[in-house]
XYZ file of C-alpha atoms in Angstrom:
417
model
C 0.000 0.000 0.000
C 2.318 2.723 -1.278
C 1.640 6.428 -1.340
C 1.292 7.859 -4.885
C 4.576 9.714 -4.353
C 6.322 6.430 -3.533
C 4.731 4.756 -6.561
C 6.060 7.504 -8.830
C 9.568 7.127 -7.421
C 9.422 3.342 -7.724
C 8.366 3.626 -11.366
C 11.586 5.442 -12.187
C 13.831 3.208 -10.071
C 14.459 0.486 -12.674
C 15.061 2.876 -15.611
C 17.402 4.880 -13.366
C 19.456 1.793 -12.456
C 19.651 0.666 -16.095
C 20.641 4.116 -17.362
C 23.220 4.623 -14.601
C 24.838 1.243 -15.263
C 24.825 1.795 -19.022
C 26.372 5.269 -18.590
C 29.180 3.722 -16.563
C 29.807 1.015 -19.166
C 30.072 3.638 -21.905
C 32.591 5.564 -19.793
C 34.634 2.447 -18.996
C 34.736 1.367 -22.644
C 35.840 4.796 -23.826
C 38.537 5.102 -21.156
C 39.883 1.606 -21.875
C 40.105 2.297 -25.617
C 41.665 5.717 -25.001
C 44.257 4.190 -22.646
C 45.165 1.553 -25.258
C 45.549 4.220 -27.949
C 47.603 6.391 -25.602
C 49.914 3.471 -24.848
C 50.325 2.882 -28.588
C 51.103 6.519 -29.382
C 53.376 7.278 -26.461
C 55.034 3.926 -25.737
C 54.735 1.122 -28.275
C 55.027 3.173 -31.469
C 58.123 5.149 -30.366
C 59.762 1.891 -29.263
C 58.922 0.316 -32.633
C 60.366 3.289 -34.506
C 63.329 3.536 -32.099
C 62.384 7.126 -31.239
C 62.836 8.760 -27.847
C 59.330 9.424 -26.528
C 60.681 12.495 -24.701
C 62.016 13.952 -27.930
C 60.613 17.443 -28.605
C 59.779 16.422 -32.162
C 57.686 13.479 -31.028
C 55.643 15.581 -28.598
C 55.180 18.339 -31.150
C 54.353 15.894 -33.940
C 51.826 13.832 -31.991
C 49.939 16.885 -30.708
C 49.895 18.527 -34.141
C 48.688 15.361 -35.860
C 46.093 14.902 -33.125
C 44.761 18.359 -33.948
C 44.669 17.546 -37.657
C 42.897 14.239 -36.967
C 40.239 15.859 -34.779
C 39.801 18.586 -37.393
C 39.219 15.979 -40.108
C 36.683 14.196 -37.908
C 34.782 17.417 -37.226
C 34.884 18.411 -40.895
C 33.869 15.156 -42.523
C 31.982 13.022 -39.976
C 28.176 13.335 -39.931
C 26.978 15.779 -37.306
C 30.409 17.470 -37.109
C 31.174 15.621 -33.839
C 28.511 17.550 -31.957
C 28.249 21.259 -31.189
C 31.184 23.525 -30.409
C 32.168 22.510 -26.835
C 33.035 26.123 -25.996
C 29.306 26.865 -26.177
C 28.127 23.917 -24.059
C 27.984 23.318 -20.308
C 28.351 19.905 -18.665
C 24.634 19.101 -18.907
C 22.803 20.150 -22.059
C 20.138 19.128 -24.520
C 20.550 15.843 -26.441
C 22.754 15.989 -29.510
C 21.628 14.179 -32.703
C 22.453 10.469 -32.744
C 24.293 11.013 -36.023
C 26.850 13.162 -34.158
C 27.781 10.440 -31.634
C 30.326 8.503 -33.787
C 32.214 11.685 -34.668
C 32.146 12.961 -31.091
C 33.384 9.593 -29.828
C 36.267 9.497 -32.315
C 37.217 13.110 -31.581
C 37.195 12.396 -27.839
C 39.348 9.272 -28.212
C 41.851 11.104 -30.401
C 42.123 13.978 -27.927
C 42.478 11.769 -24.853
C 45.096 9.541 -26.476
C 46.984 12.384 -28.148
C 47.615 14.326 -24.951
C 45.128 17.195 -25.289
C 44.560 19.018 -21.992
C 40.856 18.203 -21.648
C 38.937 15.561 -19.717
C 36.276 13.082 -20.848
C 33.380 14.443 -18.775
C 31.540 16.692 -21.254
C 31.560 14.386 -24.322
C 30.720 11.282 -22.277
C 27.818 13.100 -20.642
C 26.582 14.343 -24.033
C 26.770 10.846 -25.536
C 24.920 9.247 -22.625
C 22.236 11.945 -22.647
C 21.674 11.484 -26.378
C 21.390 7.689 -26.081
C 19.106 7.809 -23.036
C 16.841 10.454 -24.572
C 16.535 8.561 -27.864
C 15.780 5.210 -26.223
C 13.476 6.788 -23.676
C 11.455 8.568 -26.359
C 11.043 5.284 -28.211
C 10.196 3.050 -25.233
C 8.353 5.488 -22.959
C 7.263 8.392 -25.152
C 5.046 9.937 -22.456
C 8.006 10.595 -20.140
C 9.371 14.149 -20.616
C 12.754 14.416 -22.281
C 14.191 16.347 -19.338
C 13.791 13.262 -17.109
C 16.013 11.200 -19.405
C 18.558 14.021 -19.506
C 18.691 14.148 -15.699
C 19.038 10.373 -15.284
C 21.779 10.079 -17.924
C 23.716 13.031 -16.523
C 23.406 11.743 -12.950
C 24.536 8.253 -13.975
C 27.534 9.671 -15.820
C 28.591 11.906 -12.934
C 28.302 8.976 -10.534
C 30.387 6.835 -12.875
C 33.062 9.505 -13.371
C 33.722 9.981 -9.674
C 32.814 6.523 -8.387
C 30.294 7.957 -5.918
C 26.745 9.334 -6.123
C 27.652 12.216 -3.805
C 28.777 14.531 -6.615
C 25.549 13.959 -8.542
C 23.476 14.570 -5.402
C 25.244 17.869 -4.800
C 24.945 19.017 -8.417
C 21.273 18.153 -8.791
C 20.283 19.420 -5.348
C 20.610 22.961 -6.711
C 18.984 22.116 -10.038
C 15.938 20.229 -8.746
C 14.302 22.519 -6.257
C 11.217 21.390 -4.347
C 7.950 22.320 -6.038
C 4.540 22.285 -4.408
C 3.912 18.980 -2.685
C 7.004 17.291 -4.125
C 9.923 17.448 -1.650
C 13.494 17.723 -2.886
C 14.347 14.150 -1.877
C 11.477 12.835 -3.969
C 12.877 14.652 -6.997
C 16.396 13.433 -6.191
C 15.370 9.779 -5.767
C 15.715 8.696 -9.415
C 18.890 10.724 -10.139
C 20.488 9.289 -7.000
C 19.561 5.766 -8.094
C 21.126 6.414 -11.501
C 24.244 7.942 -9.928
C 24.581 5.075 -7.458
C 24.168 2.492 -10.230
C 26.811 4.286 -12.300
C 29.185 4.449 -9.344
C 28.713 0.779 -8.416
C 29.213 -0.346 -12.020
C 32.414 1.672 -12.275
C 33.716 0.216 -9.019
C 33.213 -3.302 -10.355
C 36.006 -2.539 -12.835
C 38.127 0.054 -11.022
C 37.793 2.584 -8.207
C 38.336 6.201 -9.241
C 40.859 7.749 -6.880
C 41.527 11.490 -6.979
C 43.195 11.763 -3.562
C 46.749 12.985 -3.106
C 49.229 11.892 -0.462
C 49.601 15.143 1.466
C 50.403 15.779 5.115
C 47.178 15.298 7.123
C 45.341 18.370 8.358
C 44.702 17.533 11.996
C 43.992 20.827 13.725
C 41.816 23.678 12.449
C 43.458 27.063 12.881
C 41.801 30.445 12.445
C 44.747 31.662 10.375
C 44.135 28.877 7.846
C 40.729 30.363 6.989
C 42.352 33.639 5.990
C 45.204 31.847 4.201
C 42.728 29.634 2.352
C 40.676 32.647 1.295
C 43.806 34.312 -0.113
C 44.713 31.111 -1.999
C 41.191 30.812 -3.427
C 41.256 34.444 -4.555
C 44.632 33.941 -6.231
C 43.217 30.899 -8.044
C 40.134 32.876 -9.076
C 42.262 35.753 -10.368
C 44.311 33.298 -12.434
C 41.157 31.636 -13.724
C 39.529 34.965 -14.587
C 42.597 35.954 -16.612
C 42.175 32.728 -18.596
C 38.461 33.377 -18.884
C 39.176 36.833 -20.369
C 41.419 35.236 -23.016
C 38.888 32.510 -23.812
C 36.502 34.390 -26.181
C 39.395 36.124 -27.942
C 41.124 32.819 -28.669
C 37.802 31.267 -29.688
C 37.242 34.081 -32.165
C 40.787 33.739 -33.523
C 40.626 29.977 -34.077
C 37.173 30.067 -35.623
C 38.148 32.907 -37.936
C 40.327 30.359 -39.736
C 37.047 28.838 -40.986
C 38.405 25.318 -41.556
C 38.558 22.980 -38.511
C 41.601 21.086 -39.832
C 43.615 24.298 -40.033
C 42.328 25.626 -36.698
C 42.848 22.408 -34.748
C 46.147 21.644 -36.459
C 47.411 25.043 -35.286
C 45.958 24.432 -31.815
C 47.648 21.024 -31.654
C 50.972 22.615 -32.599
C 50.559 25.224 -29.856
C 49.666 22.500 -27.341
C 52.821 20.650 -28.370
C 54.894 23.782 -27.793
C 53.322 24.205 -24.360
C 54.059 20.542 -23.639
C 57.728 21.199 -24.389
C 57.735 24.162 -22.008
C 55.861 22.543 -19.133
C 56.933 18.949 -19.676
C 54.861 15.831 -20.311
C 53.196 16.235 -16.898
C 51.137 19.062 -18.442
C 49.714 16.784 -21.150
C 46.515 14.697 -21.038
C 43.488 15.211 -18.775
C 45.550 15.652 -15.617
C 44.224 13.100 -13.104
C 47.221 10.762 -13.168
C 49.602 13.632 -13.839
C 48.610 15.569 -10.695
C 49.610 12.555 -8.587
C 53.006 12.500 -10.280
C 53.359 16.188 -9.554
C 52.416 15.808 -5.879
C 54.775 12.838 -5.469
C 57.785 14.787 -6.748
C 60.061 15.813 -3.871
C 62.460 18.004 -5.849
C 59.929 20.184 -7.683
C 60.817 23.856 -7.235
C 58.549 26.879 -6.970
C 59.636 28.115 -10.401
C 58.940 24.713 -11.963
C 55.485 24.578 -10.406
C 54.770 28.107 -11.641
C 55.705 27.100 -15.201
C 53.574 23.953 -14.957
C 50.590 25.959 -13.650
C 50.740 28.602 -16.372
C 51.408 26.208 -19.251
C 48.572 23.871 -18.212
C 46.221 26.843 -17.884
C 47.200 28.065 -21.349
C 46.781 24.535 -22.742
C 43.301 24.274 -21.226
C 42.178 27.578 -22.738
C 43.615 26.775 -26.188
C 42.178 23.247 -26.251
C 38.731 24.404 -25.139
C 38.611 27.468 -27.407
C 39.873 25.785 -30.568
C 37.230 23.051 -30.755
C 38.834 19.943 -29.252
C 36.145 17.728 -27.753
C 36.568 17.396 -24.007
C 35.735 18.733 -20.561
C 37.365 21.472 -18.526
C 36.886 20.218 -14.950
C 39.696 17.642 -14.722
C 42.384 19.972 -16.170
C 41.173 22.723 -13.809
C 41.727 20.353 -10.879
C 45.296 19.695 -12.079
C 45.942 23.441 -12.317
C 44.609 23.869 -8.789
C 46.952 21.147 -7.525
C 49.977 22.714 -9.229
C 49.088 26.179 -7.950
C 48.424 24.896 -4.432
C 51.728 23.017 -4.277
C 53.559 26.109 -5.529
C 51.969 28.371 -2.909
C 52.759 25.848 -0.156
C 56.392 25.721 -1.190
C 56.496 29.502 -1.339
C 54.929 29.824 2.148
C 55.602 26.489 3.918
C 53.829 27.621 7.105
C 50.495 27.264 5.300
C 49.643 23.517 5.137
C 49.628 21.922 1.688
C 46.149 20.559 2.408
C 44.876 24.150 2.672
C 46.678 25.558 -0.365
C 45.838 22.617 -2.654
C 42.180 22.234 -1.684
C 41.441 25.974 -1.777
C 43.235 26.418 -5.110
C 41.226 23.546 -6.599
C 38.003 25.040 -5.289
C 38.818 28.440 -6.779
C 39.760 27.109 -10.220
C 36.785 24.753 -10.487
C 34.501 27.594 -9.388
C 35.705 29.713 -12.296
C 35.382 26.887 -14.819
C 32.079 25.351 -13.675
C 30.480 28.115 -11.549
C 29.075 25.299 -9.422
C 29.728 25.687 -5.705
C 28.825 22.124 -4.756
C 30.961 20.567 -7.500
C 33.900 22.806 -6.555
C 33.600 21.817 -2.912
C 33.325 18.143 -3.839
C 36.425 18.192 -6.072
C 38.474 19.914 -3.366
C 37.346 17.335 -0.804
C 37.917 14.437 -3.219
C 41.532 15.429 -3.881
C 42.287 16.276 -0.243
C 39.899 13.963 1.670
C 40.123 15.281 5.215
C 36.996 15.999 7.291
C 38.831 18.690 9.237
C 39.048 20.710 6.014
C 35.312 20.916 5.347
C 34.551 23.778 7.775
C 37.515 25.738 6.408
C 36.465 25.121 2.797
C 32.905 26.231 3.512
C 34.184 29.452 5.083
C 36.564 30.065 2.192
C 33.754 29.461 -0.299
C 31.909 32.592 0.877
C 34.377 35.291 -0.276
C 35.169 33.258 -3.396
C 31.498 33.074 -4.383
C 31.007 36.786 -3.650
C 33.888 37.687 -5.952
C 32.507 35.556 -8.799
C 28.899 36.704 -8.443
C 27.801 38.237 -11.733
C 31.054 37.449 -13.531
C 30.922 35.880 -17.030
C 31.002 32.112 -17.481
C 33.610 30.137 -19.399
C 31.131 29.718 -22.249
C 30.708 31.339 -25.623
C 27.210 32.655 -26.194
C 25.868 31.597 -29.566
C 23.848 34.224 -31.450
C 20.242 33.158 -31.711
C 18.696 33.014 -35.177
C 16.292 35.894 -35.863
C 12.647 35.126 -35.234
C 10.240 35.029 -38.089
C 7.533 37.677 -37.713
C 3.993 36.768 -38.565
C 2.662 38.678 -41.491
């Protein structure tokens, strides 16, 4: 004898579990293929050709050819590999099914070739498109937005290996309405996110945490230090955000995606030579290498921070298919480690977590996601009160500031005659 509200939630439970599990399987398949291609490009092929993988020419050549390959995919594949990612947020409307093969190929090429973008945006777009298409065919009476929410929640749960991130993100998107409490509206997305997280953990457990000195005692001075770190990260991110539309305009003025992305790939290769191979790829594994290095100097960390930030802006503005959250986390780690080395009295846990929060805030403009990423990389419960306090001035500074998105001009409306 269930209440009608419970019946509604139960109706969506099975579709949510199926969609969440399927979203995770898509992610796992893409990441496995990308890892195999990356190993071929950066390990097996150089060994076969007897070429030093650390040679400047190899780095420059692979990144340039990656840009050319992605440009060819966007130019000649049906659907042009989806919309321009500079104009899309993490969760958007379904793309046409015809665009999925091109988007998938462009994503694989970018991940394997070393482009400084993550998999989150394309994977989410692919899963949303598949869920919306199948949902419209099997259950046409269900609104499209419900399929979008379930697919996005399942993907976020799969990406981070926990439903917590999805719960935080959707808690601010799905406000209570009338007689429907927030937890009722979150039930199906949480089921999808949990199913995605469990499916991912059957194959591997995503681990974003760094081995930093534990933060055992909360000090009042750390709140002020953390706020300064977050503001420094925001200032750095806002400088990149100012460059973003100008670079987008420059690359797209070249008209042809092969030329634009080939040039972008060359520039990414040059940045890779300046910052080293640790500044290539999406940044999750690379940030652990950076944190594990004992002999990394302040000047080296500054170069790594600036080159990775430049690589993120160029990759996102030029049309490479990928997400901006994972590279932003890497930049936050590099900046936080640099500030800790510069002022050792401020704990690394404070500088790293607050720098991550500031950078992700600029890129995503999502307070919950920023807080989650900071806590995922530096998982210490003693930090949460400090991070929440630091969030306040950071959010005040960013209030009303532009997003890291390019606004597309809307087509003129037809006037009735």
